[in-house]
Amino acid sequence: MVNTSIEIYEEDFKKIDGELVKLNQLASAKVTFLVDKNGQLIASVGETQGLDTTSLASLTAGNIAATGGMAELIGEKEFSILFHEGEKDNIHISLIGQRAILVVVFDHRSSLGLVRLRVKKSVAALTGIFNNILDTMNERNSEEGKPTPFTEITDEDIENLFG
């Protein structure tokens, strides 16, 4: 898990929001939102009125952390997709590039197959957006002389890790 905080500028936020709007419409979802792995809500679209998105974001991050622990116990790195089925609503959760969590809430107007198909395409697009954000952050930090998250890692550290 990468715990580097990400700086999202307005231009990148618009791209993220646009992708969430597109996913929400194409998947016929009720709500779609993006959360960082610390449980902070990044963006949400859809029927968010009356929905405590802040609590839902925190609980989603906790859910990912808990299932990550379960994955470790059985020898898996992590579970990248989670699905919760309810009587009326369902929740599809996916990890994006080890940094963010994509959550789609849908009901009878959609199906798990449709949501999975649309999420797969959106994950690819959002991964690209996050990679561009990280590249830009690294360029800005290099220009300003700030250390990047990777400057502390030496070849010796890598050698010791992978032996």
Short mmCIF file of N, CA and C in Angstrom, two decimals, residues 21-155:
data_model
loop_
_atom_site.label_atom_id
_atom_site.label_comp_id
_atom_site.label_asym_id
_atom_site.label_seq_id
_atom_site.Cartn_x
_atom_site.Cartn_y
_atom_site.Cartn_z
N VAL A 21 -18.79 10.67 -13.55
CA VAL A 21 -20.10 10.96 -14.13
C VAL A 21 -20.41 9.97 -15.25
N LYS A 22 -19.41 9.74 -16.10
CA LYS A 22 -19.57 8.80 -17.23
C LYS A 22 -19.86 7.39 -16.71
N LEU A 23 -19.10 6.95 -15.73
CA LEU A 23 -19.31 5.61 -15.17
C LEU A 23 -20.70 5.50 -14.55
N ASN A 24 -21.08 6.51 -13.78
CA ASN A 24 -22.38 6.47 -13.10
C ASN A 24 -23.53 6.34 -14.10
N GLN A 25 -23.41 7.07 -15.22
CA GLN A 25 -24.46 7.02 -16.24
C GLN A 25 -24.45 5.68 -16.99
N LEU A 26 -23.26 5.25 -17.44
CA LEU A 26 -23.18 4.04 -18.26
C LEU A 26 -23.48 2.77 -17.47
N ALA A 27 -23.22 2.81 -16.17
CA ALA A 27 -23.50 1.63 -15.33
C ALA A 27 -24.90 1.69 -14.74
N SER A 28 -25.65 2.73 -15.03
CA SER A 28 -26.99 2.94 -14.44
C SER A 28 -26.93 2.81 -12.92
N ALA A 29 -25.93 3.44 -12.33
CA ALA A 29 -25.71 3.37 -10.89
C ALA A 29 -26.48 4.46 -10.17
N LYS A 30 -26.67 4.25 -8.86
CA LYS A 30 -27.29 5.29 -8.04
C LYS A 30 -26.24 6.32 -7.63
N VAL A 31 -25.12 5.84 -7.13
CA VAL A 31 -24.05 6.71 -6.64
C VAL A 31 -22.71 6.09 -7.02
N THR A 32 -21.78 6.95 -7.38
CA THR A 32 -20.41 6.52 -7.64
C THR A 32 -19.50 7.49 -6.93
N PHE A 33 -18.56 6.97 -6.17
CA PHE A 33 -17.62 7.87 -5.52
C PHE A 33 -16.23 7.28 -5.45
N LEU A 34 -15.28 8.19 -5.24
CA LEU A 34 -13.88 7.83 -5.20
C LEU A 34 -13.32 8.27 -3.85
N VAL A 35 -12.59 7.37 -3.22
CA VAL A 35 -12.07 7.59 -1.88
C VAL A 35 -10.58 7.29 -1.89
N ASP A 36 -9.78 8.03 -1.11
CA ASP A 36 -8.39 7.61 -1.01
C ASP A 36 -8.30 6.49 0.03
N LYS A 37 -7.15 5.82 0.08
CA LYS A 37 -7.06 4.65 0.96
C LYS A 37 -7.07 5.01 2.44
N ASN A 38 -6.99 6.31 2.74
CA ASN A 38 -7.11 6.76 4.12
C ASN A 38 -8.56 7.05 4.50
N GLY A 39 -9.48 6.90 3.57
CA GLY A 39 -10.89 7.10 3.85
C GLY A 39 -11.40 8.51 3.57
N GLN A 40 -10.59 9.33 2.91
CA GLN A 40 -11.02 10.69 2.57
C GLN A 40 -11.76 10.65 1.23
N LEU A 41 -12.95 11.25 1.20
CA LEU A 41 -13.73 11.32 -0.03
C LEU A 41 -13.04 12.26 -1.02
N ILE A 42 -12.79 11.78 -2.23
CA ILE A 42 -12.18 12.61 -3.28
C ILE A 42 -13.27 13.24 -4.13
N ALA A 43 -14.24 12.45 -4.58
CA ALA A 43 -15.33 12.97 -5.41
C ALA A 43 -16.51 12.01 -5.34
N SER A 44 -17.71 12.54 -5.57
CA SER A 44 -18.89 11.69 -5.63
C SER A 44 -19.88 12.26 -6.63
N VAL A 45 -20.62 11.37 -7.30
CA VAL A 45 -21.64 11.78 -8.25
C VAL A 45 -22.87 10.90 -8.08
N GLY A 46 -24.00 11.37 -8.54
CA GLY A 46 -25.22 10.59 -8.49
C GLY A 46 -26.16 11.05 -7.40
N GLU A 47 -26.94 10.10 -6.90
CA GLU A 47 -27.99 10.39 -5.92
C GLU A 47 -27.38 10.46 -4.51
N THR A 48 -26.64 11.51 -4.26
CA THR A 48 -25.94 11.63 -2.98
C THR A 48 -26.77 12.34 -1.90
N GLN A 49 -27.96 12.87 -2.27
CA GLN A 49 -28.80 13.55 -1.30
C GLN A 49 -29.21 12.56 -0.21
N GLY A 50 -29.01 12.96 1.03
CA GLY A 50 -29.42 12.12 2.15
C GLY A 50 -28.46 10.98 2.44
N LEU A 51 -27.38 10.92 1.70
CA LEU A 51 -26.39 9.85 1.90
C LEU A 51 -25.18 10.45 2.62
N ASP A 52 -24.76 9.83 3.70
CA ASP A 52 -23.60 10.30 4.46
C ASP A 52 -22.35 9.77 3.76
N THR A 53 -21.90 10.49 2.74
CA THR A 53 -20.78 10.03 1.92
C THR A 53 -19.47 10.02 2.71
N THR A 54 -19.34 10.90 3.69
CA THR A 54 -18.12 10.94 4.49
C THR A 54 -17.98 9.65 5.30
N SER A 55 -19.06 9.24 5.96
CA SER A 55 -19.03 7.99 6.73
C SER A 55 -18.86 6.79 5.81
N LEU A 56 -19.56 6.81 4.69
CA LEU A 56 -19.45 5.71 3.73
C LEU A 56 -18.01 5.59 3.21
N ALA A 57 -17.37 6.73 2.97
CA ALA A 57 -15.98 6.72 2.50
C ALA A 57 -15.06 6.10 3.56
N SER A 58 -15.24 6.51 4.80
CA SER A 58 -14.40 5.97 5.88
C SER A 58 -14.62 4.46 6.05
N LEU A 59 -15.89 4.06 6.03
CA LEU A 59 -16.20 2.64 6.20
C LEU A 59 -15.67 1.81 5.02
N THR A 60 -15.71 2.38 3.83
CA THR A 60 -15.17 1.69 2.66
C THR A 60 -13.67 1.44 2.82
N ALA A 61 -12.95 2.47 3.25
CA ALA A 61 -11.50 2.31 3.47
C ALA A 61 -11.24 1.27 4.55
N GLY A 62 -12.06 1.26 5.59
CA GLY A 62 -11.92 0.26 6.64
C GLY A 62 -12.20 -1.14 6.11
N ASN A 63 -13.19 -1.24 5.24
CA ASN A 63 -13.53 -2.52 4.62
C ASN A 63 -12.35 -3.03 3.79
N ILE A 64 -11.74 -2.14 3.03
CA ILE A 64 -10.58 -2.53 2.20
C ILE A 64 -9.44 -2.99 3.11
N ALA A 65 -9.22 -2.27 4.21
CA ALA A 65 -8.14 -2.64 5.14
C ALA A 65 -8.43 -4.01 5.77
N ALA A 66 -9.67 -4.23 6.16
CA ALA A 66 -10.03 -5.51 6.79
C ALA A 66 -9.87 -6.67 5.82
N THR A 67 -10.34 -6.51 4.60
CA THR A 67 -10.20 -7.60 3.64
C THR A 67 -8.75 -7.78 3.21
N GLY A 68 -7.96 -6.70 3.29
CA GLY A 68 -6.53 -6.84 3.04
C GLY A 68 -5.90 -7.76 4.07
N GLY A 69 -6.34 -7.64 5.32
CA GLY A 69 -5.86 -8.52 6.37
C GLY A 69 -6.28 -9.96 6.13
N MET A 70 -7.52 -10.15 5.66
CA MET A 70 -7.98 -11.49 5.33
C MET A 70 -7.16 -12.08 4.19
N ALA A 71 -6.87 -11.24 3.19
CA ALA A 71 -6.08 -11.71 2.05
C ALA A 71 -4.71 -12.19 2.50
N GLU A 72 -4.10 -11.43 3.39
CA GLU A 72 -2.78 -11.83 3.90
C GLU A 72 -2.84 -13.18 4.60
N LEU A 73 -3.89 -13.40 5.35
CA LEU A 73 -4.02 -14.66 6.09
C LEU A 73 -4.08 -15.88 5.19
N ILE A 74 -4.59 -15.70 3.98
CA ILE A 74 -4.66 -16.84 3.06
C ILE A 74 -3.59 -16.78 1.98
N GLY A 75 -2.64 -15.84 2.15
CA GLY A 75 -1.51 -15.79 1.22
C GLY A 75 -1.72 -14.96 -0.02
N GLU A 76 -2.76 -14.16 -0.05
CA GLU A 76 -3.00 -13.27 -1.18
C GLU A 76 -2.43 -11.90 -0.85
N LYS A 77 -2.06 -11.14 -1.89
CA LYS A 77 -1.57 -9.78 -1.68
C LYS A 77 -2.72 -8.89 -1.21
N GLU A 78 -3.84 -8.98 -1.90
CA GLU A 78 -5.05 -8.24 -1.53
C GLU A 78 -6.18 -8.70 -2.43
N PHE A 79 -7.39 -8.29 -2.10
CA PHE A 79 -8.53 -8.50 -2.98
C PHE A 79 -8.81 -7.16 -3.65
N SER A 80 -8.71 -7.13 -4.97
CA SER A 80 -8.84 -5.85 -5.67
C SER A 80 -10.28 -5.46 -5.95
N ILE A 81 -11.20 -6.42 -5.84
CA ILE A 81 -12.61 -6.15 -6.08
C ILE A 81 -13.43 -6.76 -4.94
N LEU A 82 -14.36 -5.98 -4.41
CA LEU A 82 -15.28 -6.46 -3.39
C LEU A 82 -16.70 -6.19 -3.86
N PHE A 83 -17.62 -7.08 -3.46
CA PHE A 83 -19.02 -6.89 -3.84
C PHE A 83 -19.89 -7.22 -2.64
N HIS A 84 -20.83 -6.33 -2.35
CA HIS A 84 -21.78 -6.55 -1.26
C HIS A 84 -23.18 -6.49 -1.87
N GLU A 85 -23.96 -7.55 -1.62
CA GLU A 85 -25.31 -7.62 -2.17
C GLU A 85 -26.32 -7.38 -1.06
N GLY A 86 -27.21 -6.42 -1.27
CA GLY A 86 -28.26 -6.13 -0.31
C GLY A 86 -29.62 -6.46 -0.88
N GLU A 87 -30.67 -6.24 -0.09
CA GLU A 87 -32.03 -6.49 -0.58
C GLU A 87 -32.41 -5.52 -1.69
N LYS A 88 -32.07 -4.24 -1.50
CA LYS A 88 -32.42 -3.22 -2.49
C LYS A 88 -31.20 -2.70 -3.24
N ASP A 89 -30.11 -2.50 -2.53
CA ASP A 89 -28.93 -1.90 -3.13
C ASP A 89 -27.72 -2.82 -3.00
N ASN A 90 -26.80 -2.64 -3.93
CA ASN A 90 -25.57 -3.42 -3.96
C ASN A 90 -24.39 -2.45 -4.04
N ILE A 91 -23.24 -2.90 -3.56
CA ILE A 91 -22.05 -2.06 -3.59
C ILE A 91 -20.92 -2.84 -4.26
N HIS A 92 -20.32 -2.22 -5.27
CA HIS A 92 -19.16 -2.78 -5.95
C HIS A 92 -17.97 -1.88 -5.63
N ILE A 93 -16.90 -2.46 -5.11
CA ILE A 93 -15.73 -1.70 -4.67
C ILE A 93 -14.50 -2.22 -5.41
N SER A 94 -13.71 -1.30 -5.95
CA SER A 94 -12.47 -1.70 -6.63
C SER A 94 -11.32 -0.78 -6.26
N LEU A 95 -10.14 -1.35 -6.23
CA LEU A 95 -8.93 -0.56 -5.96
C LEU A 95 -8.41 0.02 -7.26
N ILE A 96 -7.88 1.25 -7.15
CA ILE A 96 -7.29 1.90 -8.30
C ILE A 96 -5.84 2.21 -7.97
N GLY A 97 -4.95 1.49 -8.61
CA GLY A 97 -3.52 1.76 -8.51
C GLY A 97 -2.99 1.86 -7.09
N GLN A 98 -3.51 1.09 -6.18
CA GLN A 98 -3.02 1.07 -4.79
C GLN A 98 -3.19 2.41 -4.07
N ARG A 99 -3.94 3.33 -4.66
CA ARG A 99 -4.05 4.66 -4.06
C ARG A 99 -5.47 5.09 -3.77
N ALA A 100 -6.41 4.60 -4.54
CA ALA A 100 -7.78 5.07 -4.40
C ALA A 100 -8.75 3.89 -4.48
N ILE A 101 -9.95 4.16 -4.03
CA ILE A 101 -11.00 3.13 -4.01
C ILE A 101 -12.20 3.68 -4.78
N LEU A 102 -12.65 2.91 -5.75
CA LEU A 102 -13.82 3.29 -6.55
C LEU A 102 -15.02 2.52 -6.03
N VAL A 103 -16.08 3.23 -5.69
CA VAL A 103 -17.27 2.61 -5.12
C VAL A 103 -18.48 2.92 -6.00
N VAL A 104 -19.21 1.88 -6.39
CA VAL A 104 -20.42 2.05 -7.19
C VAL A 104 -21.58 1.41 -6.42
N VAL A 105 -22.58 2.22 -6.14
CA VAL A 105 -23.79 1.73 -5.48
C VAL A 105 -24.87 1.64 -6.56
N PHE A 106 -25.47 0.45 -6.69
CA PHE A 106 -26.50 0.29 -7.73
C PHE A 106 -27.65 -0.57 -7.21
N ASP A 107 -28.78 -0.45 -7.90
CA ASP A 107 -29.98 -1.20 -7.50
C ASP A 107 -30.48 -2.03 -8.69
N HIS A 108 -31.78 -2.35 -8.70
CA HIS A 108 -32.36 -3.21 -9.73
C HIS A 108 -32.29 -2.61 -11.14
N ARG A 109 -32.02 -1.32 -11.26
CA ARG A 109 -31.94 -0.69 -12.58
C ARG A 109 -30.68 -1.10 -13.34
N SER A 110 -29.76 -1.75 -12.66
CA SER A 110 -28.51 -2.18 -13.27
C SER A 110 -28.26 -3.65 -12.92
N SER A 111 -27.09 -4.14 -13.31
CA SER A 111 -26.74 -5.53 -12.98
C SER A 111 -25.26 -5.59 -12.62
N LEU A 112 -24.88 -6.64 -11.91
CA LEU A 112 -23.47 -6.80 -11.54
C LEU A 112 -22.59 -6.88 -12.78
N GLY A 113 -23.05 -7.57 -13.80
CA GLY A 113 -22.27 -7.70 -15.03
C GLY A 113 -22.01 -6.36 -15.69
N LEU A 114 -23.06 -5.55 -15.79
CA LEU A 114 -22.91 -4.23 -16.40
C LEU A 114 -21.95 -3.37 -15.57
N VAL A 115 -22.14 -3.38 -14.26
CA VAL A 115 -21.28 -2.57 -13.38
C VAL A 115 -19.83 -3.03 -13.51
N ARG A 116 -19.59 -4.32 -13.48
CA ARG A 116 -18.21 -4.82 -13.60
C ARG A 116 -17.57 -4.41 -14.91
N LEU A 117 -18.33 -4.50 -16.01
CA LEU A 117 -17.82 -4.11 -17.32
C LEU A 117 -17.44 -2.63 -17.34
N ARG A 118 -18.35 -1.79 -16.87
CA ARG A 118 -18.11 -0.33 -16.90
C ARG A 118 -17.01 0.07 -15.92
N VAL A 119 -16.97 -0.59 -14.76
CA VAL A 119 -15.93 -0.28 -13.77
C VAL A 119 -14.56 -0.62 -14.33
N LYS A 120 -14.46 -1.75 -15.01
CA LYS A 120 -13.17 -2.17 -15.57
C LYS A 120 -12.62 -1.08 -16.50
N LYS A 121 -13.47 -0.54 -17.34
CA LYS A 121 -13.03 0.52 -18.27
C LYS A 121 -12.68 1.79 -17.51
N SER A 122 -13.45 2.13 -16.51
CA SER A 122 -13.18 3.35 -15.74
C SER A 122 -11.92 3.21 -14.90
N VAL A 123 -11.67 2.04 -14.37
CA VAL A 123 -10.44 1.83 -13.58
C VAL A 123 -9.22 2.11 -14.46
N ALA A 124 -9.27 1.65 -15.70
CA ALA A 124 -8.15 1.91 -16.61
C ALA A 124 -7.97 3.41 -16.83
N ALA A 125 -9.06 4.11 -17.05
CA ALA A 125 -8.99 5.56 -17.27
C ALA A 125 -8.51 6.29 -16.01
N LEU A 126 -9.05 5.92 -14.85
CA LEU A 126 -8.67 6.58 -13.60
C LEU A 126 -7.21 6.26 -13.23
N THR A 127 -6.76 5.06 -13.53
CA THR A 127 -5.35 4.72 -13.28
C THR A 127 -4.45 5.63 -14.09
N GLY A 128 -4.81 5.87 -15.34
CA GLY A 128 -4.04 6.79 -16.17
C GLY A 128 -4.01 8.20 -15.61
N ILE A 129 -5.15 8.66 -15.12
CA ILE A 129 -5.23 10.01 -14.52
C ILE A 129 -4.33 10.07 -13.29
N PHE A 130 -4.39 9.05 -12.42
CA PHE A 130 -3.56 9.06 -11.22
C PHE A 130 -2.07 8.95 -11.56
N ASN A 131 -1.73 8.18 -12.58
CA ASN A 131 -0.33 8.11 -12.99
C ASN A 131 0.17 9.48 -13.47
N ASN A 132 -0.67 10.20 -14.21
CA ASN A 132 -0.29 11.54 -14.65
C ASN A 132 -0.13 12.49 -13.46
N ILE A 133 -1.02 12.37 -12.48
CA ILE A 133 -0.92 13.20 -11.27
C ILE A 133 0.41 12.94 -10.57
N LEU A 134 0.77 11.67 -10.42
CA LEU A 134 2.02 11.33 -9.74
C LEU A 134 3.24 11.79 -10.52
N ASP A 135 3.19 11.65 -11.85
CA ASP A 135 4.30 12.14 -12.68
C ASP A 135 4.47 13.64 -12.51
N THR A 136 3.36 14.37 -12.53
CA THR A 136 3.41 15.82 -12.36
C THR A 136 3.95 16.19 -10.97
N MET A 137 3.49 15.45 -9.94
CA MET A 137 4.01 15.71 -8.58
C MET A 137 5.51 15.49 -8.51
N ASN A 138 5.98 14.42 -9.11
CA ASN A 138 7.42 14.13 -9.09
C ASN A 138 8.22 15.19 -9.84
N GLU A 139 7.68 15.66 -10.99
CA GLU A 139 8.35 16.72 -11.74
C GLU A 139 8.42 18.00 -10.92
N ARG A 140 7.31 18.37 -10.30
CA ARG A 140 7.29 19.59 -9.49
C ARG A 140 8.24 19.48 -8.29
N ASN A 141 8.24 18.34 -7.65
CA ASN A 141 9.14 18.15 -6.50
C ASN A 141 10.59 18.19 -6.93
N SER A 142 10.90 17.62 -8.09
CA SER A 142 12.28 17.64 -8.58
C SER A 142 12.71 19.06 -8.91
N GLU A 143 11.82 19.82 -9.55
CA GLU A 143 12.13 21.21 -9.90
C GLU A 143 12.33 22.06 -8.65
N GLU A 144 11.55 21.79 -7.63
CA GLU A 144 11.64 22.58 -6.40
C GLU A 144 12.68 22.02 -5.43
N GLY A 145 13.31 20.92 -5.81
CA GLY A 145 14.33 20.34 -4.94
C GLY A 145 13.76 19.55 -3.78
N LYS A 146 12.45 19.36 -3.78
CA LYS A 146 11.83 18.57 -2.71
C LYS A 146 12.07 17.10 -2.98
N PRO A 147 12.22 16.32 -1.94
CA PRO A 147 12.39 14.89 -2.17
C PRO A 147 11.08 14.25 -2.61
N THR A 148 11.18 13.30 -3.54
CA THR A 148 10.01 12.54 -3.94
C THR A 148 9.89 11.36 -2.98
N PRO A 149 8.78 10.66 -2.99
CA PRO A 149 8.63 9.51 -2.09
C PRO A 149 9.68 8.44 -2.35
N PHE A 150 10.35 8.49 -3.50
CA PHE A 150 11.30 7.45 -3.86
C PHE A 150 12.75 7.86 -3.66
N THR A 151 13.00 9.13 -3.30
CA THR A 151 14.38 9.58 -3.16
C THR A 151 15.08 8.94 -1.97
N GLU A 152 14.31 8.54 -0.96
CA GLU A 152 14.92 7.93 0.23
C GLU A 152 15.34 6.48 -0.02
N ILE A 153 14.83 5.88 -1.06
CA ILE A 153 15.11 4.48 -1.33
C ILE A 153 16.40 4.37 -2.14
N THR A 154 17.34 3.63 -1.61
CA THR A 154 18.62 3.44 -2.29
C THR A 154 18.66 2.08 -2.96
N ASP A 155 19.64 1.90 -3.82
CA ASP A 155 19.83 0.59 -4.45
C ASP A 155 20.09 -0.47 -3.39
#
